[in-house]
Amino acid sequence: MSERHHKIVIIGAGAAGISVAASLMRHAEGKSLDIVIIDPAQTHYYQPEFTLVGGGVVKLDKTRRPMKGLIPDGVPWIQQTASAIDPDSQRVSLQNGDIVAYDYLVVCPGLVLDYDAIEGLRQALGKNGVCSNYSPDYVEYTWQCIQALKAGDKAFFSQAPLPIKCPGAPQKIAYLAADHLRRQGILADCELHFTSPGPSMFGVPYFAKALVEVADGYGIHKDLLHKLVKVDGEAKKATFEIVDGEHKGELKELEFDMLHVAPHQTTPAFLHGSAISNEAGFVEVDQHSLQHVKYPNIFSLGDACTTPNSKTAAAVRKQSPVVVQNIKSLIAGESLVGRYNGYGSCPLTTARGKVMMAEFIYGGKVTPTLPYIAKPNVGSAIMWQVKTKFLPLLYWNYMLKGYEKFIEPQYDYDIEE
Ligand SMILES: Cc1cc2nc3c(=O)[nH]c(=O)nc-3n(C[C@H](O)[C@H](O)[C@H](O)COP(=O)(O)OP(=O)(O)OC[C@H]3O[C@@H](n4cnc5c(N)ncnc54)[C@H](O)[C@@H]3O)c2cc1C
């Protein structure tokens, strides 16, 4: 067992951890900051492209890069799993027993997939038509399942209870599948269901309304208030619980030929019961400053913190500069002025070649970046290019390189327009 000390310790080298580390290193004083990053993963994934892998648009290989090449120069990488945080003694314990002490801590280990929250799911995944875009292990199988659908088949696309990564992703793949079936001339002969425990298609009413029309246009059944609770892969049966309304508590067992599952998601185990987390295991931060509510030298961003935004890499793109600015101010003894406004973005793939670019801030206010190019609630061919070409470029070459000053205006959009 060894103990070391660093001024700034970052837990997690995902979208958030790499962006913050790279951005801190871009500042003139970065090199003197003594930053370290902790993450056990060998591979870094650009997860927003998983939808396109499942939809047969890009290959899985394109979504991943070796972690080694992404950790910024001058930042040591501790390839270990954080197993506990003691905020009073300012120490992080690692799985191998080592201790890393810090002056400032950034916590961003993302979410883990909780397969066991759905009975039978773990055993069922990857065969018998049961797939998931949420894991690189099963995302390629999604496209195989879609291609295998034939006239008369039934396909289900299930959404897990929130919070999950990219809450729009479970329905994005339903539209890509429906579009594929339409191109094959068999859409009308298949039965497609989008199932969600939520009461509407999307958290922001402006987009929810438009998505009802998209689903109806394909003839997709919208089974709202339906929570997937059990999968029997061998028998090809899925059980849904009705979570509200007059049939609350009833179970429905339905046969499927394909079942795309968004598994339940939670924070990594070390955050559950931690002094820095809420009861659900999310790091409790102020939703604007991203500073911990009790421990001023701790910040959190990305999927693992309590901010009530849509959990997306797009959100991380706006959160990272705030964390960087506020840590720098704290070190300099200045007041914290960096404020995150809740921006999140969900590029909804309404068809192969069309994206409805949902962008919004806290309170569900619609704030498109390019309103003069496409109406935000309409599937657009240009936005498809933005999603498939521009955003991956932005991620790998700007965001993960710490160019946080990348100019991106947001417009207050009048939804009556
Ligand atoms: C299917 C799918 C579609 C998506 N679509 C979009 C989209 O279209 N647009 C969009 O903006 N976002 C999308 N997202 C969401 C986006 O990928 C996440 O919001 C984003 O990656 C969150 O960044 P993060 O750094 O918080 O977590 P991650 O990027 O998941 O990184 C977490 C890192 O922490 C590490 N870690 C975990 N536990 C520990 C530990 N104990 N110790 C040390 N390190 C640890 C992990 O190894 C990982 O490297 C999608 C995600 C999925 C799965």
GROMACS .gro file of C-alpha atoms and ligand atoms in nm:
model
  470
    1MET     CA    1   0.000   0.000   0.000
    2SER     CA    2   0.129   0.345  -0.086
    3GLU     CA    3   0.008   0.701  -0.035
    4ARG     CA    4   0.065   0.994  -0.269
    5HIS     CA    5  -0.063   1.348  -0.284
    6HIS     CA    6  -0.175   1.562  -0.577
    7LYS     CA    7  -0.323   1.909  -0.587
    8ILE     CA    8  -0.612   1.812  -0.817
    9VAL     CA    9  -0.741   1.455  -0.837
   10ILE     CA   10  -0.994   1.360  -1.106
   11ILE     CA   11  -1.193   1.036  -1.070
   12GLY     CA   12  -1.304   0.908  -1.411
   13ALA     CA   13  -1.147   0.967  -1.753
   14GLY     CA   14  -1.467   0.969  -1.954
   15ALA     CA   15  -1.614   1.262  -2.144
   16ALA     CA   16  -1.602   1.476  -1.828
   17GLY     CA   17  -1.270   1.374  -1.672
   18ILE     CA   18  -1.065   1.409  -1.990
   19SER     CA   19  -1.230   1.742  -2.081
   20VAL     CA   20  -1.160   1.891  -1.739
   21ALA     CA   21  -0.799   1.763  -1.726
   22ALA     CA   22  -0.722   1.882  -2.079
   23SER     CA   23  -0.882   2.218  -2.020
   24LEU     CA   24  -0.693   2.276  -1.693
   25MET     CA   25  -0.368   2.189  -1.872
   26ARG     CA   26  -0.443   2.445  -2.146
   27HIS     CA   27  -0.433   2.725  -1.895
   28ALA     CA   28  -0.098   2.890  -1.846
   29GLU     CA   29  -0.081   2.778  -1.486
   30GLY     CA   30  -0.196   2.424  -1.573
   31LYS     CA   31   0.147   2.267  -1.561
   32SER     CA   32   0.199   2.385  -1.205
   33LEU     CA   33  -0.133   2.248  -1.091
   34ASP     CA   34  -0.020   1.886  -1.033
   35ILE     CA   35  -0.323   1.703  -1.169
   36VAL     CA   36  -0.377   1.327  -1.164
   37ILE     CA   37  -0.655   1.121  -1.322
   38ILE     CA   38  -0.784   0.787  -1.195
   39ASP     CA   39  -0.961   0.540  -1.426
   40PRO     CA   40  -0.920   0.164  -1.472
   41ALA     CA   41  -1.047   0.155  -1.833
   42GLN     CA   42  -0.807   0.082  -2.122
   43THR     CA   43  -1.059   0.207  -2.378
   44HIS     CA   44  -1.253   0.531  -2.407
   45TYR     CA   45  -1.584   0.522  -2.598
   46TYR     CA   46  -1.767   0.804  -2.771
   47GLN     CA   47  -2.099   0.665  -2.648
   48PRO     CA   48  -2.327   0.903  -2.845
   49GLU     CA   49  -2.232   0.704  -3.156
   50PHE     CA   50  -2.365   0.379  -3.010
   51THR     CA   51  -2.708   0.468  -3.152
   52LEU     CA   52  -2.553   0.483  -3.499
   53VAL     CA   53  -2.377   0.148  -3.448
   54GLY     CA   54  -2.707  -0.014  -3.344
   55GLY     CA   55  -2.873   0.149  -3.645
   56GLY     CA   56  -2.613   0.010  -3.886
   57VAL     CA   57  -2.471   0.351  -3.975
   58VAL     CA   58  -2.121   0.332  -3.823
   59LYS     CA   59  -1.890   0.051  -3.708
   60LEU     CA   60  -1.818   0.001  -3.338
   61ASP     CA   61  -1.447   0.050  -3.399
   62LYS     CA   62  -1.509   0.413  -3.487
   63THR     CA   63  -1.648   0.483  -3.139
   64ARG     CA   64  -1.343   0.376  -2.938
   65ARG     CA   65  -0.986   0.490  -2.881
   66PRO     CA   66  -0.715   0.370  -2.643
   67MET     CA   67  -0.737   0.567  -2.318
   68LYS     CA   68  -0.360   0.611  -2.319
   69GLY     CA   69  -0.373   0.845  -2.617
   70LEU     CA   70  -0.639   1.069  -2.462
   71ILE     CA   71  -0.493   1.144  -2.120
   72PRO     CA   72  -0.339   1.492  -2.159
   73ASP     CA   73   0.041   1.519  -2.159
   74GLY     CA   74   0.170   1.603  -1.815
   75VAL     CA   75  -0.121   1.438  -1.631
   76PRO     CA   76  -0.025   1.108  -1.463
   77TRP     CA   77  -0.282   0.833  -1.513
   78ILE     CA   78  -0.350   0.600  -1.221
   79GLN     CA   79  -0.504   0.299  -1.388
   80GLN     CA   80  -0.706   0.192  -1.088
   81THR     CA   81  -1.063   0.191  -0.961
   82ALA     CA   82  -1.156   0.445  -0.692
   83SER     CA   83  -1.321   0.253  -0.409
   84ALA     CA   84  -1.394   0.520  -0.146
   85ILE     CA   85  -1.368   0.893  -0.078
   86ASP     CA   86  -1.304   1.039   0.267
   87PRO     CA   87  -1.387   1.408   0.220
   88ASP     CA   88  -1.277   1.500   0.574
   89SER     CA   89  -0.923   1.368   0.543
   90GLN     CA   90  -0.923   1.452   0.166
   91ARG     CA   91  -0.828   1.104   0.054
   92VAL     CA   92  -0.938   0.868  -0.222
   93SER     CA   93  -0.889   0.494  -0.164
   94LEU     CA   94  -0.815   0.274  -0.461
   95GLN     CA   95  -0.914  -0.087  -0.515
   96ASN     CA   96  -0.551  -0.202  -0.479
   97GLY     CA   97  -0.531  -0.044  -0.132
   98ASP     CA   98  -0.335   0.266  -0.237
   99ILE     CA   99  -0.439   0.611  -0.118
  100VAL     CA  100  -0.441   0.932  -0.320
  101ALA     CA  101  -0.469   1.251  -0.113
  102TYR     CA  102  -0.594   1.572  -0.275
  103ASP     CA  103  -0.643   1.943  -0.225
  104TYR     CA  104  -0.920   1.958  -0.487
  105LEU     CA  105  -1.128   1.667  -0.613
  106VAL     CA  106  -1.332   1.631  -0.934
  107VAL     CA  107  -1.569   1.333  -0.927
  108CYS     CA  108  -1.695   1.211  -1.266
  109PRO     CA  109  -1.714   0.831  -1.289
  110GLY     CA  110  -2.036   0.829  -1.499
  111LEU     CA  111  -2.308   0.566  -1.464
  112VAL     CA  112  -2.298   0.186  -1.459
  113LEU     CA  113  -2.556  -0.042  -1.620
  114ASP     CA  114  -2.765  -0.225  -1.362
  115TYR     CA  115  -2.869  -0.531  -1.565
  116ASP     CA  116  -2.997  -0.710  -1.255
  117ALA     CA  117  -3.277  -0.457  -1.199
  118ILE     CA  118  -3.468  -0.645  -1.472
  119GLU     CA  119  -3.519  -1.015  -1.395
  120GLY     CA  120  -3.353  -1.241  -1.650
  121LEU     CA  121  -3.196  -0.958  -1.853
  122ARG     CA  122  -2.831  -1.042  -1.782
  123GLN     CA  123  -2.876  -1.399  -1.909
  124ALA     CA  124  -3.094  -1.295  -2.203
  125LEU     CA  125  -2.876  -1.023  -2.358
  126GLY     CA  126  -2.689  -1.089  -2.681
  127LYS     CA  127  -2.908  -1.373  -2.810
  128ASN     CA  128  -3.269  -1.459  -2.900
  129GLY     CA  129  -3.330  -1.105  -3.027
  130VAL     CA  130  -3.246  -0.930  -2.697
  131CYS     CA  131  -3.003  -0.642  -2.755
  132SER     CA  132  -2.894  -0.306  -2.615
  133ASN     CA  133  -2.722  -0.001  -2.760
  134TYR     CA  134  -2.613   0.089  -2.406
  135SER     CA  135  -2.320  -0.153  -2.401
  136PRO     CA  136  -2.039  -0.198  -2.653
  137ASP     CA  137  -2.082  -0.573  -2.588
  138TYR     CA  138  -2.433  -0.584  -2.731
  139VAL     CA  139  -2.466  -0.279  -2.957
  140GLU     CA  140  -2.356  -0.458  -3.275
  141TYR     CA  141  -2.617  -0.726  -3.206
  142THR     CA  142  -2.887  -0.455  -3.223
  143TRP     CA  143  -2.819  -0.405  -3.593
  144GLN     CA  144  -2.821  -0.782  -3.651
  145CYS     CA  145  -3.161  -0.803  -3.478
  146ILE     CA  146  -3.304  -0.517  -3.685
  147GLN     CA  147  -3.184  -0.676  -4.007
  148ALA     CA  148  -3.334  -1.011  -3.906
  149LEU     CA  149  -3.686  -0.868  -3.863
  150LYS     CA  150  -3.938  -0.996  -4.117
  151ALA     CA  151  -4.304  -0.939  -4.197
  152GLY     CA  152  -4.525  -1.041  -3.904
  153ASP     CA  153  -4.256  -0.980  -3.640
  154LYS     CA  154  -4.297  -0.784  -3.319
  155ALA     CA  155  -4.023  -0.555  -3.189
  156PHE     CA  156  -4.011  -0.375  -2.853
  157PHE     CA  157  -3.788  -0.080  -2.760
  158SER     CA  158  -3.787  -0.026  -2.384
  159GLN     CA  159  -3.689   0.279  -2.184
  160ALA     CA  160  -3.562   0.246  -1.825
  161PRO     CA  161  -3.674   0.472  -1.539
  162LEU     CA  162  -3.477   0.799  -1.523
  163PRO     CA  163  -3.205   0.893  -1.464
  164ILE     CA  164  -3.034   0.726  -1.758
  165LYS     CA  165  -2.770   0.837  -2.006
  166CYS     CA  166  -2.924   1.017  -2.302
  167PRO     CA  167  -3.293   0.962  -2.222
  168GLY     CA  168  -3.377   0.996  -2.593
  169ALA     CA  169  -3.157   0.704  -2.699
  170PRO     CA  170  -3.416   0.426  -2.639
  171GLN     CA  171  -3.654   0.582  -2.892
  172LYS     CA  172  -3.383   0.692  -3.138
  173ILE     CA  173  -3.316   0.326  -3.220
  174ALA     CA  174  -3.690   0.256  -3.256
  175TYR     CA  175  -3.707   0.518  -3.534
  176LEU     CA  176  -3.393   0.389  -3.708
  177ALA     CA  177  -3.538   0.037  -3.698
  178ALA     CA  178  -3.876   0.156  -3.829
  179ASP     CA  179  -3.707   0.349  -4.108
  180HIS     CA  180  -3.509   0.038  -4.205
  181LEU     CA  181  -3.827  -0.171  -4.216
  182ARG     CA  182  -3.997   0.095  -4.426
  183ARG     CA  183  -3.710   0.085  -4.674
  184GLN     CA  184  -3.747  -0.295  -4.685
  185GLY     CA  185  -4.119  -0.249  -4.758
  186ILE     CA  186  -4.229  -0.444  -4.448
  187LEU     CA  187  -4.297  -0.173  -4.188
  188ALA     CA  188  -4.676  -0.207  -4.220
  189ASP     CA  189  -4.646  -0.585  -4.167
  190CYS     CA  190  -4.445  -0.553  -3.844
  191GLU     CA  191  -4.562  -0.447  -3.497
  192LEU     CA  192  -4.333  -0.198  -3.320
  193HIS     CA  193  -4.371  -0.079  -2.960
  194PHE     CA  194  -4.188   0.193  -2.770
  195THR     CA  195  -4.234   0.125  -2.398
  196SER     CA  196  -4.154   0.369  -2.119
  197PRO     CA  197  -4.236   0.397  -1.749
  198GLY     CA  198  -4.269   0.773  -1.801
  199PRO     CA  199  -4.595   0.956  -1.882
  200SER     CA  200  -4.474   1.117  -2.208
  201MET     CA  201  -4.236   1.062  -2.497
  202PHE     CA  202  -3.979   1.319  -2.376
  203GLY     CA  203  -3.914   1.546  -2.078
  204VAL     CA  204  -3.955   1.870  -2.275
  205PRO     CA  205  -4.318   1.910  -2.398
  206TYR     CA  206  -4.216   2.094  -2.719
  207PHE     CA  207  -4.018   1.791  -2.835
  208ALA     CA  208  -4.253   1.533  -2.678
  209LYS     CA  209  -4.538   1.657  -2.900
  210ALA     CA  210  -4.326   1.633  -3.213
  211LEU     CA  211  -4.205   1.284  -3.118
  212VAL     CA  212  -4.564   1.160  -3.085
  213GLU     CA  213  -4.606   1.257  -3.452
  214VAL     CA  214  -4.281   1.082  -3.548
  215ALA     CA  215  -4.385   0.760  -3.370
  216ASP     CA  216  -4.738   0.779  -3.518
  217GLY     CA  217  -4.590   0.833  -3.864
  218TYR     CA  218  -4.422   0.493  -3.836
  219GLY     CA  219  -4.722   0.331  -3.665
  220ILE     CA  220  -4.515   0.266  -3.351
  221HIS     CA  221  -4.730   0.186  -3.047
  222LYS     CA  222  -4.653   0.425  -2.761
  223ASP     CA  223  -4.683   0.209  -2.449
  224LEU     CA  224  -4.629   0.478  -2.184
  225LEU     CA  225  -4.635   0.396  -1.810
  226HIS     CA  226  -4.496   0.050  -1.901
  227LYS     CA  227  -4.186  -0.063  -1.713
  228LEU     CA  228  -3.993  -0.366  -1.833
  229VAL     CA  229  -3.950  -0.594  -1.530
  230LYS     CA  230  -3.864  -0.938  -1.669
  231VAL     CA  231  -3.715  -1.095  -1.980
  232ASP     CA  232  -3.730  -1.459  -2.076
  233GLY     CA  233  -3.500  -1.481  -2.375
  234GLU     CA  234  -3.553  -1.851  -2.449
  235ALA     CA  235  -3.931  -1.813  -2.455
  236LYS     CA  236  -3.900  -1.469  -2.621
  237LYS     CA  237  -4.134  -1.311  -2.366
  238ALA     CA  238  -4.106  -0.976  -2.191
  239THR     CA  239  -4.305  -0.873  -1.884
  240PHE     CA  240  -4.407  -0.511  -1.831
  241GLU     CA  241  -4.555  -0.357  -1.518
  242ILE     CA  242  -4.811  -0.078  -1.553
  243VAL     CA  243  -4.676   0.190  -1.319
  244ASP     CA  244  -4.972   0.430  -1.298
  245GLY     CA  245  -5.340   0.483  -1.387
  246GLU     CA  246  -5.636   0.252  -1.337
  247HIS     CA  247  -5.433  -0.059  -1.427
  248LYS     CA  248  -5.146   0.032  -1.194
  249GLY     CA  249  -4.959  -0.273  -1.069
  250GLU     CA  250  -5.087  -0.505  -1.346
  251LEU     CA  251  -4.833  -0.719  -1.530
  252LYS     CA  252  -4.842  -0.781  -1.905
  253GLU     CA  253  -4.645  -1.067  -2.056
  254LEU     CA  254  -4.585  -1.010  -2.427
  255GLU     CA  255  -4.409  -1.212  -2.696
  256PHE     CA  256  -4.135  -1.048  -2.898
  257ASP     CA  257  -3.908  -1.124  -3.191
  258MET     CA  258  -3.674  -0.838  -3.101
  259LEU     CA  259  -3.635  -0.656  -2.770
  260HIS     CA  260  -3.406  -0.355  -2.743
  261VAL     CA  261  -3.343  -0.276  -2.376
  262ALA     CA  262  -3.220   0.041  -2.208
  263PRO     CA  263  -3.104  -0.108  -1.876
  264HIS     CA  264  -3.154   0.068  -1.543
  265GLN     CA  265  -2.853   0.286  -1.454
  266THR     CA  266  -2.689   0.396  -1.135
  267THR     CA  267  -2.363   0.547  -1.011
  268PRO     CA  268  -2.062   0.321  -0.935
  269ALA     CA  269  -2.081   0.134  -0.602
  270PHE     CA  270  -1.825   0.351  -0.420
  271LEU     CA  271  -2.061   0.650  -0.438
  272HIS     CA  272  -2.347   0.465  -0.267
  273GLY     CA  273  -2.347   0.548   0.103
  274SER     CA  274  -2.061   0.796   0.051
  275ALA     CA  275  -2.052   1.119   0.252
  276ILE     CA  276  -2.047   1.315  -0.076
  277SER     CA  277  -2.357   1.149  -0.227
  278ASN     CA  278  -2.732   1.175  -0.190
  279GLU     CA  279  -2.942   0.870  -0.101
  280ALA     CA  280  -2.946   0.750  -0.461
  281GLY     CA  281  -2.565   0.764  -0.485
  282PHE     CA  282  -2.531   1.082  -0.694
  283VAL     CA  283  -2.271   1.343  -0.596
  284GLU     CA  284  -2.457   1.638  -0.443
  285VAL     CA  285  -2.352   1.961  -0.612
  286ASP     CA  286  -2.500   2.303  -0.663
  287GLN     CA  287  -2.671   2.284  -1.001
  288HIS     CA  288  -2.508   2.605  -1.127
  289SER     CA  289  -2.158   2.616  -0.974
  290LEU     CA  290  -2.112   2.234  -0.977
  291GLN     CA  291  -1.939   2.272  -0.640
  292HIS     CA  292  -2.023   2.019  -0.370
  293VAL     CA  293  -2.294   2.139  -0.132
  294LYS     CA  294  -2.092   2.050   0.181
  295TYR     CA  295  -1.728   2.018   0.072
  296PRO     CA  296  -1.615   2.329  -0.120
  297ASN     CA  297  -1.300   2.161  -0.256
  298ILE     CA  298  -1.505   1.893  -0.435
  299PHE     CA  299  -1.670   1.938  -0.776
  300SER     CA  300  -1.870   1.693  -0.982
  301LEU     CA  301  -2.001   1.692  -1.339
  302GLY     CA  302  -2.126   1.451  -1.600
  303ASP     CA  303  -2.367   1.166  -1.541
  304ALA     CA  304  -2.277   1.096  -1.175
  305CYS     CA  305  -2.381   1.429  -1.021
  306THR     CA  306  -2.721   1.551  -0.901
  307THR     CA  307  -2.773   1.833  -1.152
  308PRO     CA  308  -3.124   1.790  -1.299
  309ASN     CA  309  -3.019   1.816  -1.664
  310SER     CA  310  -3.039   1.558  -1.942
  311LYS     CA  311  -2.738   1.331  -1.888
  312THR     CA  312  -2.547   1.381  -2.210
  313ALA     CA  313  -2.197   1.446  -2.339
  314ALA     CA  314  -2.342   1.773  -2.468
  315ALA     CA  315  -2.412   1.871  -2.107
  316VAL     CA  316  -2.054   1.780  -2.013
  317ARG     CA  317  -1.931   2.011  -2.292
  318LYS     CA  318  -2.094   2.304  -2.108
  319GLN     CA  319  -2.019   2.183  -1.754
  320SER     CA  320  -1.646   2.131  -1.798
  321PRO     CA  321  -1.557   2.502  -1.851
  322VAL     CA  322  -1.763   2.589  -1.542
  323VAL     CA  323  -1.576   2.340  -1.324
  324VAL     CA  324  -1.241   2.456  -1.461
  325GLN     CA  325  -1.319   2.823  -1.408
  326ASN     CA  326  -1.452   2.765  -1.057
  327ILE     CA  327  -1.157   2.550  -0.945
  328LYS     CA  328  -0.918   2.815  -1.071
  329SER     CA  329  -1.112   3.084  -0.882
  330LEU     CA  330  -1.116   2.876  -0.566
  331ILE     CA  331  -0.740   2.823  -0.584
  332ALA     CA  332  -0.691   3.197  -0.638
  333GLY     CA  333  -0.918   3.279  -0.343
  334GLU     CA  334  -1.171   3.450  -0.567
  335SER     CA  335  -1.548   3.405  -0.567
  336LEU     CA  336  -1.691   3.145  -0.803
  337VAL     CA  337  -1.858   3.300  -1.106
  338GLY     CA  338  -1.881   3.002  -1.342
  339ARG     CA  339  -2.245   2.899  -1.386
  340TYR     CA  340  -2.391   2.603  -1.572
  341ASN     CA  341  -2.739   2.673  -1.713
  342GLY     CA  342  -2.853   2.310  -1.747
  343TYR     CA  343  -2.781   2.281  -2.120
  344GLY     CA  344  -2.832   1.936  -2.262
  345SER     CA  345  -2.878   1.813  -2.615
  346CYS     CA  346  -3.034   1.503  -2.759
  347PRO     CA  347  -2.989   1.455  -3.134
  348LEU     CA  348  -3.299   1.242  -3.199
  349THR     CA  349  -3.244   1.024  -3.505
  350THR     CA  350  -3.597   1.030  -3.642
  351ALA     CA  351  -3.487   0.843  -3.959
  352ARG     CA  352  -3.164   0.736  -4.129
  353GLY     CA  353  -3.062   1.078  -4.262
  354LYS     CA  354  -3.277   1.294  -4.030
  355VAL     CA  355  -3.211   1.433  -3.682
  356MET     CA  356  -3.437   1.642  -3.458
  357MET     CA  357  -3.176   1.838  -3.261
  358ALA     CA  358  -3.334   1.878  -2.916
  359GLU     CA  359  -3.138   2.138  -2.716
  360PHE     CA  360  -3.265   2.285  -2.392
  361ILE     CA  361  -3.164   2.423  -2.052
  362TYR     CA  362  -3.303   2.401  -1.699
  363GLY     CA  363  -3.679   2.440  -1.691
  364GLY     CA  364  -3.715   2.284  -2.038
  365LYS     CA  365  -3.643   2.611  -2.219
  366VAL     CA  366  -3.560   2.539  -2.583
  367THR     CA  367  -3.218   2.685  -2.676
  368PRO     CA  368  -3.104   2.574  -3.021
  369THR     CA  369  -2.750   2.647  -3.136
  370LEU     CA  370  -2.845   2.678  -3.505
  371PRO     CA  371  -3.212   2.787  -3.519
  372TYR     CA  372  -3.164   2.952  -3.857
  373ILE     CA  373  -3.062   2.620  -4.013
  374ALA     CA  374  -3.337   2.393  -3.886
  375LYS     CA  375  -3.654   2.424  -3.680
  376PRO     CA  376  -3.561   2.245  -3.357
  377ASN     CA  377  -3.856   2.003  -3.347
  378VAL     CA  378  -3.831   1.882  -3.706
  379GLY     CA  379  -3.610   1.600  -3.836
  380SER     CA  380  -3.344   1.770  -4.048
  381ALA     CA  381  -3.094   1.637  -4.301
  382ILE     CA  382  -2.841   1.904  -4.203
  383MET     CA  383  -2.868   1.807  -3.837
  384TRP     CA  384  -2.802   1.446  -3.942
  385GLN     CA  385  -2.471   1.571  -4.083
  386VAL     CA  386  -2.409   1.760  -3.757
  387LYS     CA  387  -2.474   1.443  -3.554
  388THR     CA  388  -2.280   1.201  -3.773
  389LYS     CA  389  -1.989   1.418  -3.888
  390PHE     CA  390  -1.950   1.736  -3.684
  391LEU     CA  391  -2.023   1.622  -3.327
  392PRO     CA  392  -1.771   1.331  -3.325
  393LEU     CA  393  -1.510   1.575  -3.458
  394LEU     CA  394  -1.602   1.828  -3.190
  395TYR     CA  395  -1.577   1.558  -2.922
  396TRP     CA  396  -1.239   1.407  -3.009
  397ASN     CA  397  -1.061   1.719  -3.136
  398TYR     CA  398  -1.200   2.005  -2.929
  399MET     CA  399  -1.378   1.887  -2.618
  400LEU     CA  400  -1.132   1.615  -2.516
  401LYS     CA  401  -0.844   1.848  -2.607
  402GLY     CA  402  -0.969   2.108  -2.362
  403TYR     CA  403  -1.070   2.383  -2.607
  404GLU     CA  404  -1.346   2.496  -2.377
  405LYS     CA  405  -1.372   2.838  -2.538
  406PHE     CA  406  -1.520   2.686  -2.855
  407ILE     CA  407  -1.785   2.939  -2.957
  408GLU     CA  408  -2.133   2.802  -2.940
  409PRO     CA  409  -2.417   3.050  -2.911
  410GLN     CA  410  -2.755   2.940  -2.779
  411TYR     CA  411  -3.071   3.117  -2.875
  412ASP     CA  412  -3.377   3.162  -2.660
  413TYR     CA  413  -3.622   3.004  -2.900
  414ASP     CA  414  -3.980   3.124  -2.923
  415ILE     CA  415  -4.164   2.795  -2.954
  416GLU     CA  416  -4.462   2.966  -3.117
  417GLU     CA  417  -4.246   3.044  -3.421
  418LIG     C1  418  -2.657   0.461  -2.611
  418LIG     C2  419  -2.610   0.598  -2.570
  418LIG     C3  420  -2.641   0.706  -2.650
  418LIG     C4  421  -2.600   0.833  -2.611
  418LIG     N1  422  -2.628   0.937  -2.696
  418LIG     C5  423  -2.584   1.060  -2.665
  418LIG     C6  424  -2.602   1.168  -2.757
  418LIG     O1  425  -2.657   1.151  -2.864
  418LIG     N2  426  -2.555   1.290  -2.722
  418LIG     C7  427  -2.491   1.312  -2.604
  418LIG     O2  428  -2.447   1.424  -2.580
  418LIG     N3  429  -2.472   1.212  -2.514
  418LIG     C8  430  -2.517   1.086  -2.542
  418LIG     N4  431  -2.495   0.982  -2.454
  418LIG     C9  432  -2.452   1.012  -2.315
  418LIG    C10  433  -2.303   1.038  -2.297
  418LIG     O3  434  -2.226   0.935  -2.351
  418LIG    C11  435  -2.274   1.054  -2.147
  418LIG     O4  436  -2.364   1.148  -2.093
  418LIG    C12  437  -2.132   1.101  -2.121
  418LIG     O5  438  -2.040   1.004  -2.168
  418LIG    C13  439  -2.112   1.125  -1.971
  418LIG     O6  440  -1.978   1.154  -1.942
  418LIG     P1  441  -1.911   1.111  -1.804
  418LIG     O7  442  -1.770   1.152  -1.812
  418LIG     O8  443  -1.996   1.156  -1.692
  418LIG     O9  444  -1.922   0.951  -1.802
  418LIG     P2  445  -1.849   0.849  -1.899
  418LIG    O10  446  -1.816   0.913  -2.028
  418LIG    O11  447  -1.936   0.727  -1.901
  418LIG    O12  448  -1.710   0.817  -1.826
  418LIG    C14  449  -1.700   0.765  -1.696
  418LIG    C15  450  -1.558   0.716  -1.676
  418LIG    O13  451  -1.540   0.688  -1.535
  418LIG    C16  452  -1.469   0.567  -1.521
  418LIG     N5  453  -1.501   0.507  -1.391
  418LIG    C17  454  -1.612   0.443  -1.352
  418LIG     N6  455  -1.603   0.403  -1.225
  418LIG    C18  456  -1.482   0.443  -1.181
  418LIG    C19  457  -1.413   0.432  -1.056
  418LIG     N7  458  -1.468   0.369  -0.951
  418LIG     N8  459  -1.289   0.483  -1.046
  418LIG    C20  460  -1.230   0.549  -1.151
  418LIG     N9  461  -1.292   0.562  -1.271
  418LIG    C21  462  -1.416   0.511  -1.285
  418LIG    C22  463  -1.517   0.483  -1.639
  418LIG    O14  464  -1.421   0.380  -1.670
  418LIG    C23  465  -1.528   0.587  -1.750
  418LIG    O15  466  -1.408   0.599  -1.822
  418LIG    C24  467  -2.529   0.853  -2.491
  418LIG    C25  468  -2.495   0.742  -2.412
  418LIG    C26  469  -2.534   0.615  -2.451
  418LIG    C27  470  -2.495   0.496  -2.367
   0.00000   0.00000   0.00000
